[in-house]
PDB file of C-alpha atoms and ligand atoms in Angstrom:
ATOM      1  CA  MET A   9     -72.965 -22.018  95.365  1.00  0.00           C
ATOM      2  CA  GLY A  10     -75.633 -20.311  93.261  1.00  0.00           C
ATOM      3  CA  ARG A  11     -73.348 -17.524  92.124  1.00  0.00           C
ATOM      4  CA  ILE A  12     -73.392 -16.023  88.622  1.00  0.00           C
ATOM      5  CA  LEU A  13     -70.550 -14.623  86.512  1.00  0.00           C
ATOM      6  CA  LEU A  14     -71.572 -11.703  84.276  1.00  0.00           C
ATOM      7  CA  ILE A  15     -69.621 -11.343  81.042  1.00  0.00           C
ATOM      8  CA  GLY A  16     -70.000  -9.048  78.033  1.00  0.00           C
ATOM      9  CA  GLY A  17     -68.286  -6.160  76.272  1.00  0.00           C
ATOM     10  CA  ILE A  18     -67.677  -2.700  77.726  1.00  0.00           C
ATOM     11  CA  GLY A  19     -71.011  -1.012  78.429  1.00  0.00           C
ATOM     12  CA  ALA A  20     -73.073  -4.121  77.629  1.00  0.00           C
ATOM     13  CA  GLY A  21     -75.081  -3.525  80.797  1.00  0.00           C
ATOM     14  CA  LYS A  22     -73.610  -6.059  83.248  1.00  0.00           C
ATOM     15  CA  THR A  23     -73.461  -3.735  86.239  1.00  0.00           C
ATOM     16  CA  SER A  24     -76.891  -2.245  85.478  1.00  0.00           C
ATOM     17  CA  ILE A  25     -78.544  -5.684  85.412  1.00  0.00           C
ATOM     18  CA  LYS A  26     -76.791  -6.621  88.630  1.00  0.00           C
ATOM     19  CA  GLN A  27     -77.932  -3.405  90.330  1.00  0.00           C
ATOM     20  CA  MET A  28     -81.493  -3.955  89.186  1.00  0.00           C
ATOM     21  CA  LEU A  29     -81.677  -7.574  90.330  1.00  0.00           C
ATOM     22  CA  MET A  30     -80.108  -6.673  93.682  1.00  0.00           C
ATOM     23  CA  ASN A  31     -82.716  -3.892  94.057  1.00  0.00           C
ATOM     24  CA  GLU A  32     -80.001  -1.276  94.137  1.00  0.00           C
ATOM     25  CA  GLN A  33     -80.307   2.088  92.454  1.00  0.00           C
ATOM     26  CA  VAL A  34     -79.258   1.700  88.821  1.00  0.00           C
ATOM     27  CA  SER A  35     -76.510   4.281  88.391  1.00  0.00           C
ATOM     28  CA  TYR A  36     -73.640   4.296  85.961  1.00  0.00           C
ATOM     29  CA  GLN A  37     -70.297   3.286  87.355  1.00  0.00           C
ATOM     30  CA  LYS A  38     -67.586   1.837  85.159  1.00  0.00           C
ATOM     31  CA  THR A  39     -66.407  -1.515  86.498  1.00  0.00           C
ATOM     32  CA  GLN A  40     -62.627  -1.324  87.036  1.00  0.00           C
ATOM     33  CA  MET A  41     -61.838  -4.752  88.439  1.00  0.00           C
ATOM     34  CA  LEU A  42     -63.467  -8.031  89.369  1.00  0.00           C
ATOM     35  CA  ASP A  43     -66.313  -7.246  91.730  1.00  0.00           C
ATOM     36  CA  PHE A  44     -67.496 -10.034  94.015  1.00  0.00           C
ATOM     37  CA  SER A  45     -70.810 -10.062  95.778  1.00  0.00           C
ATOM     38  CA  HIS A  46     -72.804 -12.887  97.297  1.00  0.00           C
ATOM     39  CA  VAL A  47     -74.808 -13.438  94.123  1.00  0.00           C
ATOM     40  CA  PHE A  48     -72.775 -12.010  91.233  1.00  0.00           C
ATOM     41  CA  ILE A  49     -69.226 -11.725  89.995  1.00  0.00           C
ATOM     42  CA  ASP A  50     -69.167  -8.613  87.807  1.00  0.00           C
ATOM     43  CA  CYS A  51     -66.167  -7.751  85.665  1.00  0.00           C
ATOM     44  CA  PRO A  52     -64.941  -5.006  83.361  1.00  0.00           C
ATOM     45  CA  GLY A  53     -65.928  -5.491  79.710  1.00  0.00           C
ATOM     46  CA  GLU A  54     -62.218  -5.288  78.870  1.00  0.00           C
ATOM     47  CA  TYR A  55     -61.849  -8.863  80.137  1.00  0.00           C
ATOM     48  CA  LEU A  56     -63.901 -10.037  77.166  1.00  0.00           C
ATOM     49  CA  GLU A  57     -62.653  -7.459  74.655  1.00  0.00           C
ATOM     50  CA  ILE A  58     -58.942  -8.061  75.273  1.00  0.00           C
ATOM     51  CA  PRO A  59     -57.976 -11.717  74.778  1.00  0.00           C
ATOM     52  CA  ARG A  60     -55.056 -11.649  77.175  1.00  0.00           C
ATOM     53  CA  PHE A  61     -57.630 -11.267  79.972  1.00  0.00           C
ATOM     54  CA  TYR A  62     -59.689 -14.333  79.004  1.00  0.00           C
ATOM     55  CA  HIS A  63     -57.952 -16.345  81.691  1.00  0.00           C
ATOM     56  CA  VAL A  64     -59.432 -14.059  84.366  1.00  0.00           C
ATOM     57  CA  LEU A  65     -62.937 -14.917  83.161  1.00  0.00           C
ATOM     58  CA  ILE A  66     -62.106 -18.606  83.036  1.00  0.00           C
ATOM     59  CA  ASP A  67     -60.658 -18.521  86.585  1.00  0.00           C
ATOM     60  CA  ALA A  68     -63.714 -16.648  87.875  1.00  0.00           C
ATOM     61  CA  SER A  69     -66.026 -19.196  86.251  1.00  0.00           C
ATOM     62  CA  HIS A  70     -64.747 -21.824  88.676  1.00  0.00           C
ATOM     63  CA  GLN A  71     -66.444 -19.910  91.478  1.00  0.00           C
ATOM     64  CA  VAL A  72     -69.933 -19.765  89.975  1.00  0.00           C
ATOM     65  CA  SER A  73     -72.715 -22.135  89.033  1.00  0.00           C
ATOM     66  CA  GLU A  74     -73.560 -20.396  85.767  1.00  0.00           C
ATOM     67  CA  ILE A  75     -72.469 -17.632  83.451  1.00  0.00           C
ATOM     68  CA  TRP A  76     -74.666 -14.914  82.029  1.00  0.00           C
ATOM     69  CA  ALA A  77     -73.288 -13.676  78.704  1.00  0.00           C
ATOM     70  CA  LEU A  78     -74.631 -10.256  77.726  1.00  0.00           C
ATOM     71  CA  GLN A  79     -74.926  -8.812  74.240  1.00  0.00           C
ATOM     72  CA  ASP A  80     -75.888  -5.167  73.737  1.00  0.00           C
ATOM     73  CA  ALA A  81     -78.730  -5.182  71.168  1.00  0.00           C
ATOM     74  CA  THR A  82     -77.580  -1.874  69.687  1.00  0.00           C
ATOM     75  CA  LYS A  83     -74.036  -3.003  68.884  1.00  0.00           C
ATOM     76  CA  GLU A  84     -73.115  -3.770  65.293  1.00  0.00           C
ATOM     77  CA  ARG A  85     -70.324  -6.029  66.387  1.00  0.00           C
ATOM     78  CA  SER A  86     -69.626  -8.551  69.057  1.00  0.00           C
ATOM     79  CA  PHE A  87     -66.547  -9.413  71.069  1.00  0.00           C
ATOM     80  CA  TYR A  88     -67.339 -13.085  71.489  1.00  0.00           C
ATOM     81  CA  PRO A  89     -64.984 -15.325  69.559  1.00  0.00           C
ATOM     82  CA  PRO A  90     -66.558 -18.349  67.859  1.00  0.00           C
ATOM     83  CA  LYS A  91     -67.706 -20.983  70.367  1.00  0.00           C
ATOM     84  CA  PHE A  92     -66.330 -18.934  73.280  1.00  0.00           C
ATOM     85  CA  SER A  93     -68.969 -20.355  75.625  1.00  0.00           C
ATOM     86  CA  LYS A  94     -67.390 -23.780  75.236  1.00  0.00           C
ATOM     87  CA  VAL A  95     -64.294 -22.772  77.214  1.00  0.00           C
ATOM     88  CA  PHE A  96     -66.460 -22.731  80.351  1.00  0.00           C
ATOM     89  CA  ARG A  97     -67.453 -25.908  82.121  1.00  0.00           C
ATOM     90  CA  LYS A  98     -70.618 -24.214  83.391  1.00  0.00           C
ATOM     91  CA  PRO A  99     -73.933 -23.450  81.692  1.00  0.00           C
ATOM     92  CA  VAL A 100     -73.843 -20.182  79.720  1.00  0.00           C
ATOM     93  CA  ILE A 101     -77.087 -18.228  79.395  1.00  0.00           C
ATOM     94  CA  GLY A 102     -77.477 -15.539  76.713  1.00  0.00           C
ATOM     95  CA  ILE A 103     -78.973 -12.152  77.607  1.00  0.00           C
ATOM     96  CA  ILE A 104     -79.727  -9.420  75.067  1.00  0.00           C
ATOM     97  CA  THR A 105     -79.673  -5.982  76.688  1.00  0.00           C
ATOM     98  CA  LYS A 106     -80.965  -2.460  75.890  1.00  0.00           C
ATOM     99  CA  VAL A 107     -83.958  -3.690  73.896  1.00  0.00           C
ATOM    100  CA  ASP A 108     -85.725  -0.387  74.704  1.00  0.00           C
ATOM    101  CA  LEU A 109     -83.447   1.593  72.369  1.00  0.00           C
ATOM    102  CA  PRO A 110     -84.609   2.383  68.803  1.00  0.00           C
ATOM    103  CA  LYS A 111     -81.372   0.983  67.373  1.00  0.00           C
ATOM    104  CA  ALA A 112     -81.853  -2.363  69.128  1.00  0.00           C
ATOM    105  CA  ASN A 113     -81.735  -5.349  66.788  1.00  0.00           C
ATOM    106  CA  ILE A 114     -82.612  -8.545  68.615  1.00  0.00           C
ATOM    107  CA  LYS A 115     -82.048 -10.744  65.593  1.00  0.00           C
ATOM    108  CA  ARG A 116     -78.502  -9.495  65.103  1.00  0.00           C
ATOM    109  CA  ALA A 117     -77.736  -9.814  68.817  1.00  0.00           C
ATOM    110  CA  SER A 118     -79.084 -13.383  68.787  1.00  0.00           C
ATOM    111  CA  SER A 119     -76.789 -14.291  65.924  1.00  0.00           C
ATOM    112  CA  PHE A 120     -73.771 -12.972  67.880  1.00  0.00           C
ATOM    113  CA  LEU A 121     -74.731 -15.144  70.851  1.00  0.00           C
ATOM    114  CA  ASN A 122     -75.262 -18.152  68.576  1.00  0.00           C
ATOM    115  CA  TYR A 123     -71.818 -17.543  67.111  1.00  0.00           C
ATOM    116  CA  ALA A 124     -70.427 -17.656  70.653  1.00  0.00           C
ATOM    117  CA  GLY A 125     -71.884 -21.143  70.970  1.00  0.00           C
ATOM    118  CA  ILE A 126     -74.714 -20.144  73.308  1.00  0.00           C
ATOM    119  CA  GLU A 127     -78.022 -21.870  72.847  1.00  0.00           C
ATOM    120  CA  GLU A 128     -81.444 -20.242  72.676  1.00  0.00           C
ATOM    121  CA  PRO A 129     -83.740 -19.217  74.228  1.00  0.00           C
ATOM    122  CA  PHE A 130     -82.142 -15.883  75.077  1.00  0.00           C
ATOM    123  CA  TYR A 131     -83.435 -13.434  77.659  1.00  0.00           C
ATOM    124  CA  THR A 132     -84.211  -9.954  76.316  1.00  0.00           C
ATOM    125  CA  THR A 133     -83.959  -7.130  78.827  1.00  0.00           C
ATOM    126  CA  SER A 134     -84.127  -3.430  79.443  1.00  0.00           C
ATOM    127  CA  VAL A 135     -83.235  -1.776  82.699  1.00  0.00           C
ATOM    128  CA  MET A 136     -84.972   1.366  81.449  1.00  0.00           C
ATOM    129  CA  ASN A 137     -88.509   0.003  81.201  1.00  0.00           C
ATOM    130  CA  LYS A 138     -87.891  -3.198  83.210  1.00  0.00           C
ATOM    131  CA  ASP A 139     -88.602  -5.427  80.220  1.00  0.00           C
ATOM    132  CA  GLY A 140     -87.697  -9.051  80.751  1.00  0.00           C
ATOM    133  CA  VAL A 141     -86.688  -8.588  84.355  1.00  0.00           C
ATOM    134  CA  ALA A 142     -89.230 -10.981  85.884  1.00  0.00           C
ATOM    135  CA  PRO A 143     -87.844 -14.093  84.092  1.00  0.00           C
ATOM    136  CA  LEU A 144     -84.317 -13.236  85.276  1.00  0.00           C
ATOM    137  CA  ARG A 145     -85.519 -12.808  88.843  1.00  0.00           C
ATOM    138  CA  MET A 146     -87.186 -16.188  88.565  1.00  0.00           C
ATOM    139  CA  ARG A 147     -83.969 -17.759  87.313  1.00  0.00           C
ATOM    140  CA  LEU A 148     -82.053 -16.248  90.248  1.00  0.00           C
ATOM    141  CA  ARG A 149     -84.589 -17.602  92.692  1.00  0.00           C
ATOM    142  CA  GLU A 150     -84.437 -21.077  91.165  1.00  0.00           C
ATOM    143  CA  LEU A 151     -80.642 -21.087  91.284  1.00  0.00           C
ATOM    144  CA  ASN A 152     -80.692 -20.129  94.944  1.00  0.00           C
ATOM    145  CA  GLU A 153     -83.154 -22.884  95.774  1.00  0.00           C
ATOM    146  CA  LEU A 154     -81.106 -25.396  93.811  1.00  0.00           C
ATOM    147  CA  TYR A 155     -77.933 -24.488  95.671  1.00  0.00           C
ATOM    148  CA  ASN A 156     -79.692 -23.850  98.953  1.00  0.00           C
ATOM    149  CA  ASP A 157     -78.146 -20.516  99.945  1.00  0.00           C
TER     150      ASP A 157
HETATM  151  N1  GTP B   5     -81.261   2.392  77.316  1.00  0.00           N
HETATM  152  C1  GTP B   5     -80.637   1.481  78.071  1.00  0.00           C
HETATM  153  N2  GTP B   5     -79.425   1.750  78.578  1.00  0.00           N
HETATM  154  C2  GTP B   5     -78.824   0.813  79.317  1.00  0.00           C
HETATM  155  C3  GTP B   5     -79.423  -0.452  79.594  1.00  0.00           C
HETATM  156  N3  GTP B   5     -78.573  -1.185  80.344  1.00  0.00           N
HETATM  157  C4  GTP B   5     -77.490  -0.404  80.548  1.00  0.00           C
HETATM  158  N4  GTP B   5     -77.634   0.792  79.934  1.00  0.00           N
HETATM  159  C5  GTP B   5     -76.655   1.915  79.948  1.00  0.00           C
HETATM  160  O1  GTP B   5     -75.450   1.503  79.352  1.00  0.00           O
HETATM  161  C6  GTP B   5     -74.323   2.080  80.024  1.00  0.00           C
HETATM  162  C7  GTP B   5     -73.365   0.992  80.453  1.00  0.00           C
HETATM  163  O2  GTP B   5     -73.998   0.152  81.402  1.00  0.00           O
HETATM  164  P1  GTP B   5     -73.191  -0.710  82.467  1.00  0.00           P
HETATM  165  O3  GTP B   5     -74.175  -1.516  83.218  1.00  0.00           O
HETATM  166  O4  GTP B   5     -72.278   0.144  83.243  1.00  0.00           O
HETATM  167  O5  GTP B   5     -72.331  -1.662  81.504  1.00  0.00           O
HETATM  168  P2  GTP B   5     -71.203  -2.709  81.921  1.00  0.00           P
HETATM  169  O6  GTP B   5     -71.404  -3.903  81.076  1.00  0.00           O
HETATM  170  O7  GTP B   5     -71.203  -2.913  83.388  1.00  0.00           O
HETATM  171  O8  GTP B   5     -69.879  -1.939  81.465  1.00  0.00           O
HETATM  172  P3  GTP B   5     -68.350  -2.118  81.995  1.00  0.00           P
HETATM  173  O9  GTP B   5     -68.382  -2.048  83.480  1.00  0.00           O
HETATM  174  O10 GTP B   5     -67.616  -0.981  81.375  1.00  0.00           O
HETATM  175  O11 GTP B   5     -67.860  -3.420  81.464  1.00  0.00           O
HETATM  176  C8  GTP B   5     -74.892   2.878  81.192  1.00  0.00           C
HETATM  177  O12 GTP B   5     -74.953   4.220  80.828  1.00  0.00           O
HETATM  178  C9  GTP B   5     -76.285   2.287  81.370  1.00  0.00           C
HETATM  179  O13 GTP B   5     -77.177   3.232  81.897  1.00  0.00           O
HETATM  180  C10 GTP B   5     -80.732  -0.705  79.040  1.00  0.00           C
HETATM  181  O14 GTP B   5     -81.351  -1.752  79.203  1.00  0.00           O
HETATM  182  N5  GTP B   5     -81.274   0.301  78.286  1.00  0.00           N
HETATM  183 MG1   MG B   6     -69.767  -2.705  84.768  1.00  0.00          MG
END
């Protein structure tokens, strides 16, 4: 199963990245509950921001082959507890979003992902100007070939 779990705070850009990679129109819609598709499991940012929901993320991780952990480049804080990535028994890939915005700070976002125990290199993306989308598409394709679906 080459499925991916998207995690990150509220508004980090999980649903937007999913829409873009699925070639859907990128339009804002708050995620209210776990959302399963063939390729992605998308979830509300609350599941990362509110610790009593962590177990939902951990349960969902059993149904995927890897986890994409998003960090909004414009945010001055992060919701990842130290070494959070280590609670998953799947690879965790770091993705820095919204790099098109003037307030984006890739260095700060990288340090938040490092703090969460995620190893570099990180993907940097923008759904506005399609920055960094090609490498993610490539990763998706490789996962699908690996898991043959
Ligand atoms: N400028 C810019 N805005 C972005 C980018 N990615 C997402 N956004 C905007 O950020 C807002 C939140 O994006 P979502 O994709 O809904 O975020 P989410 O992580 O799914 O949020 P929840 O469902 O609430 O957890 C939307 O208004 C998006 O248009 C980006 O790369 N650049
Ligand atoms: Mg969403």
